[in-house]
GROMACS .gro file of C-alpha atoms in nm:
model
  376
    1MET     CA    1   0.672   1.131   2.229
    2GLY     CA    2   0.515   0.831   2.400
    3GLU     CA    3   0.509   0.485   2.250
    4VAL     CA    4   0.213   0.369   2.041
    5PHE     CA    5   0.139   0.002   1.983
    6ILE     CA    6  -0.063  -0.194   1.730
    7ALA     CA    7  -0.268  -0.411   1.960
    8GLY     CA    8  -0.482  -0.577   1.696
    9ALA     CA    9  -0.505  -0.610   1.319
   10GLY     CA   10  -0.783  -0.744   1.101
   11ILE     CA   11  -0.846  -0.794   0.732
   12SER     CA   12  -1.117  -0.910   0.494
   13TRP     CA   13  -1.070  -1.105   0.174
   14PHE     CA   14  -0.961  -0.906  -0.131
   15GLY     CA   15  -1.094  -0.946  -0.483
   16ARG     CA   16  -1.428  -0.889  -0.648
   17THR     CA   17  -1.773  -1.016  -0.553
   18GLU     CA   18  -2.127  -0.931  -0.650
   19HIS     CA   19  -2.272  -0.990  -0.306
   20THR     CA   20  -2.047  -0.811  -0.052
   21SER     CA   21  -2.048  -0.435  -0.001
   22GLY     CA   22  -1.745  -0.227   0.091
   23ARG     CA   23  -1.910  -0.154   0.426
   24GLU     CA   24  -1.946  -0.525   0.497
   25HIS     CA   25  -1.576  -0.571   0.425
   26ALA     CA   26  -1.498  -0.287   0.667
   27VAL     CA   27  -1.714  -0.420   0.949
   28HIS     CA   28  -1.555  -0.764   0.909
   29ALA     CA   29  -1.203  -0.616   0.928
   30VAL     CA   30  -1.282  -0.397   1.229
   31ARG     CA   31  -1.437  -0.684   1.424
   32ALA     CA   32  -1.138  -0.902   1.341
   33ALA     CA   33  -0.898  -0.631   1.464
   34LEU     CA   34  -1.094  -0.587   1.787
   35ALA     CA   35  -1.098  -0.963   1.848
   36ASP     CA   36  -0.725  -0.977   1.778
   37ALA     CA   37  -0.666  -0.707   2.041
   38GLY     CA   38  -0.901  -0.878   2.284
   39ILE     CA   39  -1.121  -0.572   2.334
   40GLY     CA   40  -1.474  -0.458   2.254
   41TRP     CA   41  -1.591  -0.172   2.033
   42SER     CA   42  -1.704   0.023   2.338
   43GLN     CA   43  -1.339   0.052   2.450
   44VAL     CA   44  -1.234   0.242   2.137
   45GLY     CA   45  -1.192   0.611   2.222
   46ALA     CA   46  -1.142   0.749   1.870
   47ALA     CA   47  -1.171   0.616   1.515
   48PHE     CA   48  -1.048   0.728   1.173
   49GLY     CA   49  -1.115   0.570   0.839
   50GLY     CA   50  -1.216   0.608   0.481
   51SER     CA   51  -1.266   0.479   0.132
   52ASP     CA   52  -1.252   0.621  -0.217
   53ALA     CA   53  -1.572   0.473  -0.356
   54ALA     CA   54  -1.751   0.271  -0.087
   55GLY     CA   55  -1.906   0.533   0.138
   56LEU     CA   56  -1.837   0.716   0.463
   57ALA     CA   57  -1.644   0.535   0.732
   58ASP     CA   58  -1.819   0.704   1.024
   59THR     CA   59  -2.147   0.541   0.925
   60LEU     CA   60  -1.998   0.202   1.018
   61VAL     CA   61  -2.111   0.275   1.375
   62ALA     CA   62  -2.459   0.163   1.268
   63GLU     CA   63  -2.321  -0.194   1.261
   64LEU     CA   64  -2.036  -0.164   1.512
   65GLY     CA   65  -2.235   0.007   1.787
   66LEU     CA   66  -2.373   0.349   1.872
   67THR     CA   67  -2.126   0.438   2.147
   68GLY     CA   68  -2.079   0.806   2.063
   69VAL     CA   69  -1.714   0.753   1.964
   70PRO     CA   70  -1.560   1.041   1.765
   71PHE     CA   71  -1.519   0.894   1.416
   72VAL     CA   72  -1.346   1.107   1.151
   73ASN     CA   73  -1.370   1.037   0.779
   74VAL     CA   74  -1.040   1.037   0.587
   75LYS     CA   75  -0.999   1.055   0.209
   76ASN     CA   76  -0.646   1.086   0.074
   77GLY     CA   77  -0.625   0.869  -0.236
   78CYS     CA   78  -0.402   0.564  -0.206
   79ALA     CA   79  -0.271   0.708   0.121
   80THR     CA   80  -0.617   0.699   0.282
   81GLY     CA   81  -0.530   0.404   0.507
   82GLY     CA   82  -0.193   0.552   0.598
   83SER     CA   83  -0.351   0.888   0.670
   84ALA     CA   84  -0.612   0.726   0.894
   85LEU     CA   85  -0.330   0.552   1.078
   86VAL     CA   86  -0.138   0.878   1.129
   87SER     CA   87  -0.455   1.041   1.259
   88ALA     CA   88  -0.513   0.760   1.508
   89VAL     CA   89  -0.152   0.780   1.628
   90ASN     CA   90  -0.182   1.154   1.678
   91ALA     CA   91  -0.509   1.109   1.868
   92ILE     CA   92  -0.334   0.882   2.118
   93ARG     CA   93  -0.029   1.106   2.151
   94ALA     CA   94  -0.248   1.414   2.198
   95GLY     CA   95  -0.437   1.246   2.483
   96MET     CA   96  -0.764   1.220   2.291
   97ALA     CA   97  -0.786   0.845   2.349
   98ASP     CA   98  -0.597   0.551   2.495
   99ILE     CA   99  -0.726   0.318   2.225
  100ALA     CA  100  -0.791   0.427   1.865
  101LEU     CA  101  -0.897   0.254   1.546
  102ALA     CA  102  -0.788   0.304   1.185
  103VAL     CA  103  -0.983   0.139   0.902
  104GLY     CA  104  -0.961   0.155   0.524
  105PHE     CA  105  -1.196  -0.011   0.279
  106ASP     CA  106  -1.324   0.009  -0.077
  107LYS     CA  107  -1.529  -0.153  -0.348
  108HIS     CA  108  -1.461  -0.024  -0.698
  109PRO     CA  109  -1.677  -0.086  -1.005
  110ARG     CA  110  -1.546  -0.309  -1.280
  111GLY     CA  111  -1.301  -0.159  -1.527
  112ALA     CA  112  -1.022   0.093  -1.489
  113PHE     CA  113  -1.031   0.384  -1.249
  114ASP     CA  114  -1.223   0.676  -1.400
  115PRO     CA  115  -1.094   0.997  -1.237
  116LEU     CA  116  -1.233   1.338  -1.333
  117PRO     CA  117  -0.978   1.611  -1.426
  118ALA     CA  118  -1.160   1.881  -1.227
  119ASP     CA  119  -1.124   1.679  -0.906
  120TRP     CA  120  -0.747   1.699  -0.946
  121GLY     CA  121  -0.724   2.067  -1.038
  122LEU     CA  122  -0.678   1.994  -1.410
  123ASP     CA  123  -0.842   2.128  -1.725
  124GLU     CA  124  -1.100   1.908  -1.896
  125ALA     CA  125  -0.871   1.889  -2.201
  126TYR     CA  126  -0.635   1.678  -1.994
  127GLY     CA  127  -0.902   1.412  -1.976
  128ARG     CA  128  -1.012   1.448  -2.339
  129ASP     CA  129  -0.652   1.381  -2.447
  130GLY     CA  130  -0.652   1.056  -2.250
  131LEU     CA  131  -0.396   1.163  -1.992
  132MET     CA  132  -0.617   1.069  -1.695
  133VAL     CA  133  -0.547   0.703  -1.777
  134THR     CA  134  -0.297   0.612  -1.508
  135THR     CA  135  -0.148   0.323  -1.704
  136GLN     CA  136   0.006   0.580  -1.941
  137PHE     CA  137   0.179   0.761  -1.655
  138PHE     CA  138   0.315   0.438  -1.510
  139GLY     CA  139   0.444   0.332  -1.850
  140MET     CA  140   0.614   0.665  -1.918
  141LYS     CA  141   0.778   0.683  -1.577
  142ILE     CA  142   0.925   0.333  -1.574
  143GLN     CA  143   1.029   0.361  -1.942
  144ARG     CA  144   1.246   0.659  -1.859
  145TYR     CA  145   1.379   0.491  -1.545
  146MET     CA  146   1.472   0.175  -1.734
  147HIS     CA  147   1.660   0.380  -1.993
  148GLU     CA  148   1.852   0.577  -1.730
  149TYR     CA  149   1.943   0.287  -1.499
  150GLY     CA  150   1.960  -0.024  -1.716
  151ILE     CA  151   1.650  -0.206  -1.595
  152SER     CA  152   1.524  -0.482  -1.825
  153ALA     CA  153   1.170  -0.587  -1.911
  154ARG     CA  154   1.248  -0.928  -1.762
  155THR     CA  155   1.306  -0.762  -1.424
  156LEU     CA  156   0.955  -0.618  -1.443
  157ALA     CA  157   0.825  -0.967  -1.517
  158LEU     CA  158   1.017  -1.116  -1.223
  159VAL     CA  159   0.854  -0.863  -0.987
  160ALA     CA  160   0.507  -0.971  -1.103
  161GLU     CA  161   0.603  -1.340  -1.094
  162LYS     CA  162   0.703  -1.299  -0.728
  163ALA     CA  163   0.375  -1.120  -0.654
  164TYR     CA  164   0.162  -1.402  -0.793
  165ARG     CA  165   0.379  -1.664  -0.621
  166ASN     CA  166   0.337  -1.489  -0.286
  167GLY     CA  167  -0.032  -1.436  -0.350
  168SER     CA  168  -0.074  -1.812  -0.395
  169ARG     CA  169   0.032  -1.847  -0.030
  170ASN     CA  170  -0.214  -1.584   0.096
  171PRO     CA  171  -0.569  -1.704   0.167
  172ASN     CA  172  -0.703  -1.348   0.148
  173ALA     CA  173  -0.547  -1.261  -0.191
  174TRP     CA  174  -0.748  -1.213  -0.508
  175ARG     CA  175  -0.494  -1.359  -0.755
  176ARG     CA  176  -0.386  -1.696  -0.615
  177ASP     CA  177  -0.249  -1.871  -0.923
  178PRO     CA  178   0.128  -1.852  -0.986
  179ILE     CA  179   0.220  -1.705  -1.327
  180SER     CA  180   0.562  -1.744  -1.487
  181ALA     CA  181   0.777  -1.453  -1.599
  182GLU     CA  182   0.752  -1.578  -1.956
  183GLU     CA  183   0.371  -1.575  -1.948
  184ILE     CA  184   0.375  -1.228  -1.791
  185LEU     CA  185   0.600  -1.092  -2.066
  186ALA     CA  186   0.372  -1.244  -2.330
  187SER     CA  187   0.043  -1.130  -2.174
  188GLY     CA  188  -0.009  -0.833  -2.407
  189MET     CA  189   0.128  -0.481  -2.398
  190VAL     CA  190  -0.083  -0.221  -2.216
  191SER     CA  191   0.149   0.079  -2.182
  192ASP     CA  192   0.500   0.006  -2.304
  193PRO     CA  193   0.691  -0.157  -2.131
  194LEU     CA  194   0.414  -0.278  -1.897
  195THR     CA  195   0.212  -0.582  -1.997
  196ARG     CA  196  -0.131  -0.691  -1.876
  197TYR     CA  197  -0.011  -0.915  -1.593
  198MET     CA  198   0.229  -0.651  -1.459
  199PHE     CA  199  -0.064  -0.440  -1.335
  200CYS     CA  200  -0.294  -0.466  -1.037
  201SER     CA  201  -0.670  -0.426  -1.079
  202PRO     CA  202  -0.925  -0.213  -0.891
  203GLY     CA  203  -1.105  -0.437  -0.646
  204GLU     CA  204  -1.258  -0.460  -0.302
  205GLY     CA  205  -1.149  -0.534   0.053
  206ALA     CA  206  -1.076  -0.381   0.393
  207ALA     CA  207  -0.815  -0.374   0.668
  208ALA     CA  208  -0.818  -0.229   1.019
  209VAL     CA  209  -0.579  -0.183   1.309
  210VAL     CA  210  -0.634  -0.111   1.677
  211LEU     CA  211  -0.378   0.125   1.829
  212SER     CA  212  -0.312   0.159   2.199
  213ARG     CA  213  -0.108   0.368   2.440
  214ALA     CA  214  -0.027   0.060   2.649
  215ALA     CA  215   0.102  -0.274   2.525
  216ILE     CA  216  -0.205  -0.500   2.506
  217GLY     CA  217  -0.282  -0.811   2.304
  218VAL     CA  218   0.025  -0.928   2.112
  219PRO     CA  219   0.164  -0.580   2.054
  220VAL     CA  220   0.379  -0.452   1.770
  221ARG     CA  221   0.538  -0.114   1.830
  222LEU     CA  222   0.459   0.155   1.573
  223ASP     CA  223   0.787   0.346   1.564
  224ALA     CA  224   0.687   0.586   1.287
  225ALA     CA  225   0.387   0.677   1.074
  226VAL     CA  226   0.440   0.956   0.823
  227VAL     CA  227   0.245   1.115   0.536
  228ARG     CA  228   0.400   1.355   0.283
  229THR     CA  229   0.281   1.536  -0.030
  230ARG     CA  230   0.491   1.621  -0.334
  231ARG     CA  231   0.746   1.901  -0.349
  232PHE     CA  232   0.832   2.112  -0.651
  233GLY     CA  233   1.025   1.910  -0.906
  234SER     CA  234   0.837   1.581  -0.873
  235PHE     CA  235   0.674   1.397  -1.163
  236GLU     CA  236   0.361   1.229  -1.033
  237VAL     CA  237   0.032   1.080  -1.145
  238PHE     CA  238  -0.164   1.349  -1.335
  239SER     CA  239   0.138   1.584  -1.350
  240PRO     CA  240   0.070   1.809  -1.653
  241TRP     CA  241   0.441   1.894  -1.692
  242VAL     CA  242   0.788   1.801  -1.573
  243ALA     CA  243   1.005   2.057  -1.394
  244ALA     CA  244   1.364   2.111  -1.504
  245GLY     CA  245   1.653   2.026  -1.273
  246GLU     CA  246   1.707   1.748  -1.021
  247PRO     CA  247   1.379   1.561  -0.966
  248THR     CA  248   1.229   1.526  -0.620
  249SER     CA  249   1.033   1.226  -0.492
  250VAL     CA  250   0.752   1.223  -0.240
  251SER     CA  251   0.830   0.858  -0.160
  252ARG     CA  252   1.193   0.946  -0.082
  253ASP     CA  253   1.071   1.225   0.146
  254ALA     CA  254   0.816   1.010   0.330
  255ALA     CA  255   1.050   0.713   0.373
  256ALA     CA  256   1.338   0.929   0.494
  257ALA     CA  257   1.110   1.101   0.747
  258ALA     CA  258   0.978   0.766   0.872
  259PHE     CA  259   1.325   0.623   0.924
  260GLU     CA  260   1.443   0.941   1.097
  261THR     CA  261   1.142   0.937   1.330
  262ALA     CA  262   1.196   0.569   1.411
  263GLY     CA  263   1.571   0.606   1.463
  264ALA     CA  264   1.625   0.326   1.212
  265ALA     CA  265   1.778   0.278   0.868
  266PRO     CA  266   1.666   0.084   0.561
  267SER     CA  267   1.942  -0.169   0.632
  268ASP     CA  268   1.767  -0.256   0.961
  269VAL     CA  269   1.447  -0.370   0.788
  270ASP     CA  270   1.370  -0.744   0.782
  271VAL     CA  271   1.047  -0.733   0.579
  272CYS     CA  272   0.878  -0.457   0.381
  273GLN     CA  273   0.574  -0.368   0.177
  274LEU     CA  274   0.612  -0.131  -0.120
  275GLN     CA  275   0.338   0.014  -0.340
  276ASP     CA  276   0.322  -0.197  -0.656
  277THR     CA  277   0.028  -0.077  -0.860
  278GLU     CA  278   0.243  -0.222  -1.139
  279SER     CA  279   0.583  -0.390  -1.155
  280GLY     CA  280   0.775  -0.074  -1.233
  281ALA     CA  281   0.651   0.094  -0.917
  282GLU     CA  282   0.807  -0.171  -0.693
  283VAL     CA  283   1.137  -0.140  -0.883
  284MET     CA  284   1.151   0.238  -0.843
  285HIS     CA  285   1.026   0.237  -0.484
  286LEU     CA  286   1.305   0.002  -0.379
  287ALA     CA  287   1.548   0.285  -0.450
  288GLU     CA  288   1.323   0.574  -0.351
  289CYS     CA  289   1.268   0.422  -0.006
  290GLY     CA  290   1.642   0.376   0.045
  291PHE     CA  291   1.681  -0.001   0.009
  292CYS     CA  292   1.925   0.018  -0.282
  293ALA     CA  293   2.080   0.263  -0.525
  294ASP     CA  294   1.911   0.338  -0.856
  295GLY     CA  295   1.998   0.060  -1.100
  296GLU     CA  296   2.088  -0.200  -0.836
  297GLN     CA  297   1.739  -0.353  -0.860
  298GLU     CA  298   1.831  -0.552  -1.172
  299LYS     CA  299   2.075  -0.772  -0.980
  300LEU     CA  300   1.885  -0.774  -0.650
  301ILE     CA  301   1.569  -0.905  -0.811
  302ALA     CA  302   1.750  -1.155  -1.036
  303ASP     CA  303   1.933  -1.293  -0.730
  304GLY     CA  304   1.605  -1.341  -0.538
  305ALA     CA  305   1.686  -1.081  -0.271
  306THR     CA  306   1.323  -0.964  -0.259
  307ASP     CA  307   1.174  -1.316  -0.232
  308ILE     CA  308   1.028  -1.441   0.096
  309GLY     CA  309   1.352  -1.622   0.171
  310GLY     CA  310   1.575  -1.341   0.043
  311ALA     CA  311   1.774  -1.072   0.218
  312LEU     CA  312   1.489  -0.819   0.189
  313PRO     CA  313   1.148  -0.984   0.145
  314VAL     CA  314   0.914  -0.742  -0.035
  315ASN     CA  315   0.534  -0.768  -0.062
  316THR     CA  316   0.515  -1.106   0.105
  317ASP     CA  317   0.135  -1.111   0.074
  318GLY     CA  318   0.145  -1.056  -0.303
  319GLY     CA  319   0.114  -0.678  -0.288
  320CYS     CA  320  -0.135  -0.489  -0.502
  321ILE     CA  321  -0.059  -0.707  -0.803
  322ALA     CA  322  -0.199  -1.017  -0.632
  323ASN     CA  323  -0.449  -0.849  -0.399
  324GLY     CA  324  -0.583  -0.581  -0.629
  325GLU     CA  325  -0.622  -0.223  -0.517
  326PRO     CA  326  -0.919  -0.121  -0.308
  327ILE     CA  327  -0.776   0.230  -0.268
  328GLY     CA  328  -0.881   0.294   0.090
  329ALA     CA  329  -0.760  -0.044   0.213
  330SER     CA  330  -0.415  -0.084   0.058
  331GLY     CA  331  -0.208   0.104   0.316
  332LEU     CA  332  -0.358  -0.082   0.611
  333ARG     CA  333  -0.339  -0.416   0.426
  334GLN     CA  334   0.036  -0.357   0.418
  335VAL     CA  335   0.045  -0.285   0.792
  336TYR     CA  336  -0.163  -0.595   0.863
  337GLU     CA  337   0.084  -0.808   0.669
  338VAL     CA  338   0.391  -0.670   0.847
  339VAL     CA  339   0.220  -0.720   1.184
  340GLN     CA  340   0.164  -1.086   1.100
  341GLN     CA  341   0.524  -1.125   0.986
  342LEU     CA  342   0.667  -0.967   1.301
  343ARG     CA  343   0.444  -1.188   1.516
  344GLY     CA  344   0.551  -1.499   1.325
  345ARG     CA  345   0.192  -1.566   1.219
  346ALA     CA  346   0.210  -1.534   0.839
  347GLY     CA  347   0.174  -1.906   0.775
  348ALA     CA  348   0.297  -2.031   0.436
  349ARG     CA  349   0.439  -1.689   0.351
  350GLN     CA  350   0.625  -1.638   0.680
  351VAL     CA  351   0.971  -1.486   0.644
  352PRO     CA  352   1.232  -1.726   0.787
  353GLY     CA  353   1.403  -1.649   1.113
  354THR     CA  354   1.265  -1.388   1.347
  355PRO     CA  355   1.193  -1.063   1.163
  356ARG     CA  356   1.210  -0.772   1.406
  357ILE     CA  357   1.164  -0.457   1.198
  358GLY     CA  358   0.915  -0.395   0.918
  359PHE     CA  359   0.844  -0.109   0.680
  360THR     CA  360   0.540  -0.014   0.471
  361HIS     CA  361   0.503   0.235   0.188
  362VAL     CA  362   0.209   0.354  -0.021
  363TYR     CA  363   0.211   0.604  -0.306
  364GLY     CA  364  -0.074   0.763  -0.496
  365ALA     CA  365  -0.206   1.048  -0.703
  366PRO     CA  366  -0.138   1.332  -0.729
  367GLY     CA  367   0.186   1.279  -0.536
  368VAL     CA  368   0.124   1.159  -0.181
  369SER     CA  369   0.304   0.889   0.017
  370ALA     CA  370   0.257   0.728   0.357
  371CYS     CA  371   0.524   0.516   0.529
  372THR     CA  372   0.549   0.329   0.859
  373VAL     CA  373   0.823   0.159   1.058
  374LEU     CA  374   0.714  -0.121   1.294
  375SER     CA  375   0.909  -0.339   1.536
  376ARG     CA  376   0.882  -0.620   1.792
   0.00000   0.00000   0.00000
């Protein structure tokens, strides 16, 4: 298949405001991506985008311009941005367009996510029993993982400490104040073993990328973009039961497929973004995406391997913990960050040396993952 390049990338600020709509975030990100690529909206031949709670992406043409561009709405949970990206890649490879846009955005109301059981194919009793509260799932999953592989609560705190430290270097992040591991551990238990400051929060923001068949702008090559859903045997958000036997992992499947498509290996990666809706997710995804064996995270994290100056910098922009999670935007926020790192334009959070290969990974309910491999 022919090469596809990221010609431009744009982002809005992440956080929570009373005065900015999700659509305004999206328009800002799209215009920034177009300016970064050095092109106009009229040159975009196809567009794909979506949000979970902030409206329909195709209606953005009212602000961007009524050019008649085919604009497809995408809604795929936390993988919405990744799915929009895959769709844009496929549009270019299929000959639909030479230049395509992917955008993800959201603006969630205050408080925790409030999913409805029926929307996920579950009985209403599942919600009445409180099992739609995702913090419970995250707590149960990492509790079992810690028991099986010797991961300590302090390791969870170090993951969050790194996130806030990196977020303090990111002008677009929501949480920009460093927080110590000790304060994180003492911040109040939410779902054992996860404390308050180990979680991200629903928020608002947007990110967009311009893809091209030819190398324009300051291009980054998109070597792989993959989306996978769960296989039998996985235990995922809203799973009503756990299958017997060897567990499967949608993140393992998506990451393996991305690396195979790119002709690369996890050991080749210089900088990566992993879904970190809470600290335990980053710990587990390090192994699920192939960067270490199960249980090795305890030493890797304690030794600073995942810090900006470490052997494998992870979530250099602060991840979801520092940026919050506007569901539609998270996957493309990750891509934006890796693009900046590979271009050497990440400012105070720039990975030392000359990173050449980047990786991104998102995971969401009810068992979907999107991964990319990028290179310069």
